XYZ file of C-alpha atoms in Angstrom:
337
model
C 60.269 6.001 1.587
C 58.348 3.470 3.760
C 60.801 0.678 5.141
C 57.621 -1.597 6.100
C 56.598 -4.711 3.656
C 55.445 -3.885 0.873
C 51.605 -4.240 0.217
C 51.245 -7.503 -1.646
C 49.836 -6.572 -5.125
C 48.630 -10.558 -5.821
C 47.736 -13.463 -3.504
C 50.866 -16.110 -3.000
C 48.462 -18.755 -2.503
C 45.638 -18.753 -5.294
C 42.786 -21.077 -4.624
C 44.368 -24.102 -6.778
C 43.897 -27.483 -5.336
C 46.923 -28.873 -3.758
C 48.455 -31.720 -5.443
C 47.531 -35.250 -3.793
C 50.424 -36.419 -1.539
C 51.864 -39.655 -1.527
C 49.883 -40.842 1.313
C 46.308 -39.746 0.080
C 47.127 -41.640 -3.146
C 48.144 -44.578 -1.032
C 45.172 -44.384 0.824
C 43.151 -45.064 -2.296
C 41.803 -48.438 -3.393
C 43.237 -49.679 -6.591
C 39.911 -49.490 -8.021
C 39.201 -46.249 -7.207
C 42.831 -45.222 -8.907
C 41.662 -46.917 -12.054
C 38.703 -45.227 -12.094
C 40.252 -41.725 -11.829
C 43.173 -42.395 -14.682
C 40.423 -43.826 -16.812
C 38.591 -40.923 -16.476
C 41.215 -38.609 -17.552
C 41.246 -40.373 -20.963
C 38.371 -38.364 -22.839
C 39.046 -40.479 -26.246
C 38.577 -43.843 -24.372
C 35.752 -42.349 -22.135
C 33.865 -41.496 -26.052
C 34.786 -44.640 -27.367
C 33.264 -46.655 -24.085
C 30.045 -44.300 -24.859
C 30.077 -45.721 -28.608
C 30.906 -49.182 -27.205
C 27.744 -49.033 -25.224
C 25.724 -47.953 -27.717
C 26.371 -50.598 -30.181
C 25.854 -52.966 -27.568
C 22.513 -51.481 -27.045
C 22.006 -51.519 -30.472
C 22.775 -55.178 -30.977
C 20.304 -56.303 -27.880
C 17.256 -53.969 -28.710
C 17.387 -54.299 -32.529
C 13.728 -55.523 -32.815
C 12.806 -52.255 -31.034
C 14.918 -50.058 -33.313
C 14.030 -51.155 -36.648
C 10.258 -50.779 -35.134
C 10.412 -47.321 -34.129
C 12.477 -46.642 -37.462
C 9.647 -48.147 -39.081
C 11.850 -50.295 -41.140
C 10.785 -54.018 -42.290
C 12.814 -57.035 -41.005
C 16.380 -57.568 -41.708
C 15.456 -60.414 -44.631
C 12.367 -58.873 -45.615
C 12.265 -58.537 -49.524
C 10.618 -55.948 -51.693
C 11.254 -56.251 -55.222
C 9.713 -52.891 -55.915
C 11.999 -51.125 -54.386
C 13.993 -50.434 -57.430
C 14.786 -47.808 -59.957
C 13.320 -47.317 -63.430
C 16.353 -49.429 -64.574
C 15.971 -52.090 -62.034
C 18.610 -51.084 -59.522
C 18.298 -50.946 -55.547
C 17.000 -47.516 -54.262
C 19.376 -45.510 -52.005
C 18.790 -43.601 -49.123
C 15.431 -42.107 -48.898
C 14.698 -43.266 -52.673
C 11.337 -43.312 -53.325
C 9.511 -45.691 -56.039
C 5.845 -47.424 -56.762
C 4.455 -50.841 -56.075
C 2.819 -52.745 -58.424
C -0.553 -51.136 -57.201
C 0.955 -47.690 -58.267
C 1.236 -46.552 -54.360
C 4.352 -44.784 -53.220
C 6.637 -46.732 -51.105
C 10.003 -45.375 -50.155
C 13.756 -46.914 -48.911
C 14.689 -46.513 -45.645
C 17.535 -44.345 -44.397
C 20.400 -46.580 -45.345
C 18.666 -47.428 -48.763
C 18.113 -51.212 -49.770
C 20.185 -54.289 -51.060
C 20.020 -55.748 -54.451
C 17.009 -58.359 -53.245
C 15.011 -55.204 -51.819
C 16.135 -55.747 -48.267
C 16.655 -52.931 -46.036
C 20.046 -51.975 -45.417
C 19.386 -50.165 -42.107
C 17.508 -53.259 -40.642
C 20.672 -55.534 -41.707
C 23.153 -53.146 -40.157
C 21.605 -52.944 -37.033
C 21.089 -56.612 -36.967
C 24.353 -57.193 -37.768
C 25.400 -55.748 -34.762
C 23.989 -58.303 -32.500
C 25.591 -61.140 -34.876
C 29.111 -59.496 -34.753
C 29.001 -58.811 -30.918
C 27.568 -61.830 -30.102
C 30.107 -64.225 -31.940
C 33.102 -61.877 -30.731
C 31.922 -62.261 -27.196
C 31.408 -65.717 -26.842
C 34.784 -66.458 -28.455
C 36.303 -64.187 -26.330
C 35.003 -65.829 -23.458
C 35.854 -69.202 -24.437
C 39.468 -67.920 -25.212
C 40.101 -66.381 -21.849
C 38.615 -69.987 -20.187
C 40.844 -72.194 -22.334
C 44.146 -69.981 -22.915
C 44.165 -68.843 -18.679
C 43.258 -72.421 -17.618
C 45.965 -74.254 -19.585
C 48.443 -71.028 -19.274
C 48.108 -71.211 -15.649
C 48.715 -74.871 -15.784
C 51.865 -74.707 -18.165
C 53.603 -71.834 -16.039
C 52.853 -72.979 -12.654
C 53.927 -76.576 -13.181
C 56.665 -76.272 -15.633
C 58.684 -79.256 -16.533
C 57.167 -81.958 -18.949
C 53.729 -80.428 -18.500
C 54.747 -77.049 -19.505
C 56.716 -78.855 -22.543
C 53.621 -80.702 -23.652
C 51.135 -77.804 -23.205
C 53.749 -75.606 -24.929
C 54.318 -77.843 -27.696
C 50.342 -78.295 -28.264
C 50.355 -74.451 -28.502
C 53.052 -74.286 -31.393
C 51.147 -76.954 -33.333
C 48.063 -74.911 -33.081
C 49.456 -71.647 -33.957
C 51.300 -73.124 -37.376
C 48.092 -73.943 -38.535
C 47.453 -71.697 -41.598
C 44.242 -70.137 -40.370
C 42.278 -69.504 -43.560
C 42.838 -73.067 -44.759
C 41.704 -74.293 -41.520
C 38.685 -71.856 -41.540
C 37.962 -73.244 -44.922
C 38.027 -77.074 -44.236
C 36.297 -76.668 -40.811
C 33.684 -74.922 -42.860
C 33.043 -77.272 -45.679
C 33.126 -80.068 -43.378
C 30.447 -78.534 -41.359
C 28.198 -77.542 -44.000
C 26.136 -80.496 -44.334
C 22.836 -80.999 -42.824
C 24.071 -83.066 -39.796
C 27.130 -81.202 -39.438
C 30.519 -82.074 -37.955
C 32.124 -83.655 -34.710
C 29.122 -85.840 -34.582
C 26.763 -83.217 -34.567
C 28.649 -80.488 -31.874
C 28.854 -78.719 -34.531
C 25.948 -77.408 -36.794
C 26.035 -74.903 -39.874
C 26.004 -72.044 -38.701
C 27.585 -69.342 -36.078
C 28.780 -72.263 -34.198
C 31.547 -72.804 -36.793
C 32.735 -69.264 -36.851
C 33.282 -69.386 -32.934
C 34.759 -72.883 -33.170
C 37.168 -71.560 -35.656
C 38.057 -68.442 -33.914
C 38.660 -69.947 -30.867
C 40.692 -72.708 -32.205
C 43.165 -70.166 -33.940
C 43.291 -67.693 -30.991
C 43.390 -69.498 -27.685
C 47.163 -70.278 -27.666
C 48.136 -66.366 -27.898
C 45.986 -65.914 -24.450
C 47.916 -69.070 -22.903
C 51.348 -67.808 -23.732
C 50.544 -64.432 -22.268
C 49.188 -66.105 -18.989
C 52.109 -68.791 -18.953
C 54.804 -66.065 -18.937
C 52.937 -64.205 -16.248
C 52.614 -66.991 -13.983
C 56.087 -68.150 -14.916
C 57.477 -64.871 -12.903
C 54.144 -64.626 -10.161
C 55.150 -68.355 -9.051
C 58.757 -67.055 -7.839
C 57.126 -64.450 -5.795
C 57.404 -64.227 -1.856
C 53.593 -64.588 -1.109
C 53.411 -67.454 -3.080
C 56.374 -69.301 -1.367
C 54.717 -68.198 1.853
C 51.461 -70.152 0.676
C 53.196 -73.350 -0.146
C 55.103 -73.213 3.204
C 51.575 -72.923 4.981
C 50.379 -76.129 3.068
C 48.197 -74.460 0.739
C 47.243 -76.612 -2.244
C 47.933 -76.293 -5.771
C 44.701 -75.321 -6.736
C 44.111 -72.387 -3.824
C 47.529 -71.027 -4.837
C 46.367 -71.010 -8.447
C 43.152 -69.423 -7.987
C 43.315 -67.700 -4.985
C 47.069 -66.030 -4.929
C 47.871 -66.087 -8.476
C 44.855 -65.665 -10.545
C 43.927 -62.333 -8.837
C 47.191 -60.659 -10.049
C 46.210 -61.721 -13.747
C 43.330 -59.785 -14.255
C 45.104 -56.766 -15.375
C 46.524 -58.459 -18.408
C 43.353 -60.398 -18.710
C 40.988 -57.761 -19.059
C 43.703 -55.747 -21.069
C 44.197 -58.540 -23.528
C 40.415 -59.224 -23.619
C 39.802 -56.131 -24.825
C 41.974 -56.610 -27.661
C 40.567 -60.050 -28.521
C 36.885 -58.553 -29.005
C 37.807 -56.411 -31.889
C 39.850 -59.028 -33.652
C 37.204 -61.264 -33.139
C 34.803 -58.933 -34.672
C 37.032 -58.823 -37.804
C 37.448 -62.512 -38.018
C 34.165 -63.026 -37.831
C 33.475 -60.322 -40.695
C 36.319 -61.942 -42.884
C 34.617 -65.484 -42.234
C 31.558 -64.328 -43.144
C 33.067 -62.504 -46.135
C 34.269 -65.579 -47.549
C 30.910 -67.410 -47.132
C 32.043 -69.523 -44.189
C 29.794 -70.623 -41.296
C 27.627 -68.037 -41.579
C 24.012 -69.057 -42.805
C 22.922 -67.881 -45.925
C 20.639 -64.359 -45.462
C 22.086 -64.009 -42.046
C 22.319 -60.178 -41.846
C 26.187 -60.165 -40.633
C 28.640 -57.089 -41.590
C 31.041 -59.214 -43.259
C 28.425 -60.804 -45.406
C 27.024 -57.714 -46.209
C 30.312 -56.478 -47.947
C 30.617 -59.706 -49.474
C 27.060 -59.022 -51.000
C 27.844 -55.678 -52.058
C 31.322 -56.086 -53.785
C 29.533 -56.888 -57.041
C 27.204 -53.407 -57.019
C 29.533 -51.332 -55.158
C 29.539 -48.861 -58.205
C 25.976 -49.295 -58.567
C 25.074 -49.006 -54.863
C 27.409 -47.524 -52.702
C 25.316 -47.431 -49.622
C 25.104 -51.124 -49.678
C 29.338 -51.303 -48.737
C 29.625 -48.059 -46.841
C 27.434 -48.377 -44.324
C 28.219 -51.785 -43.138
C 31.764 -51.050 -43.523
C 31.543 -47.925 -41.388
C 29.924 -49.901 -38.618
C 32.796 -52.537 -38.780
C 35.397 -49.799 -38.878
C 33.696 -47.568 -35.688
C 32.985 -50.668 -33.847
C 36.673 -52.199 -34.016
C 38.307 -48.544 -33.505
C 36.074 -48.109 -30.563
C 37.182 -51.246 -28.773
C 40.593 -50.798 -29.691
C 40.449 -47.327 -28.119
C 38.649 -48.659 -25.083
C 41.677 -51.163 -24.646
C 44.113 -48.964 -25.203
C 42.498 -46.473 -22.318
C 42.317 -49.858 -20.124
C 45.820 -50.578 -20.566
C 46.995 -47.311 -19.436
C 44.724 -46.845 -16.507
C 45.557 -50.246 -14.953
C 49.284 -49.664 -16.034
C 50.244 -46.286 -15.667
C 53.953 -46.892 -16.458
C 52.494 -47.906 -20.475
C 50.789 -44.361 -20.673
C 52.179 -41.923 -23.075
């Protein structure tokens, strides 16, 4: 029997990447750590790809409809109906008044003979435009007032907090209907500042939502103002403006990004709800909410009229929510599941 060392039948050190040490992780920048965590979330990346796709669809809507060979979103063709006068479904065929064959687009047509595919594509532009503009205004107003309230405290905090409470106390739907009716005239309202159209929708969304952002920022600032780096800046004679925008604001970027990605799908749904009720959105505007409202009465006869804008709305909101969850986990690993 051999007394030497037994022959190794396997490699005790397989070719597997060693886990990163604490020093290697610490050497990474916050942006690198964020990107690394986000890349691990495959579902968030798929959702992000869909968000980019839907944004490109909205931006290049005229090009897409031109390539697809579909008419404009408001072009009406009453010949695109069945023998019973019902709108044609996806790929349906008919003849015009001269007997020439004509066909509906890939999503069919609505009750007025308008191409549903074109209206869904242009609807992405309307929904995203309202969502992004309103979200930007909410962040601007909410962050500014929230920082002021949390930093100065005292009577300033009390006054701004009471304003937030009053704004949150208004019934949003009644407020939206009231503003929509008041601004429905040719001259608009508020001295002509609010004209009938999407500006009314944006105004209602911002008015109803900014206090939520302000409350989040206020709570963060109340904690940050007690940190050592803020006290050090004060001892060095830094102005309040410098402390707020050079010391405190950079530490608010993560919660602002996370809540901003939550606001976008909320505002898309808000716009769709207001359009469904006929508030703010001009007649004929290819909005997903307005399309759902128009389709409600003929859903049994023309299922495609409600299905395609409904799916577009559902998938877009879901994608933004998944991206928001992924960003939150990447920015704050402690919240990851």
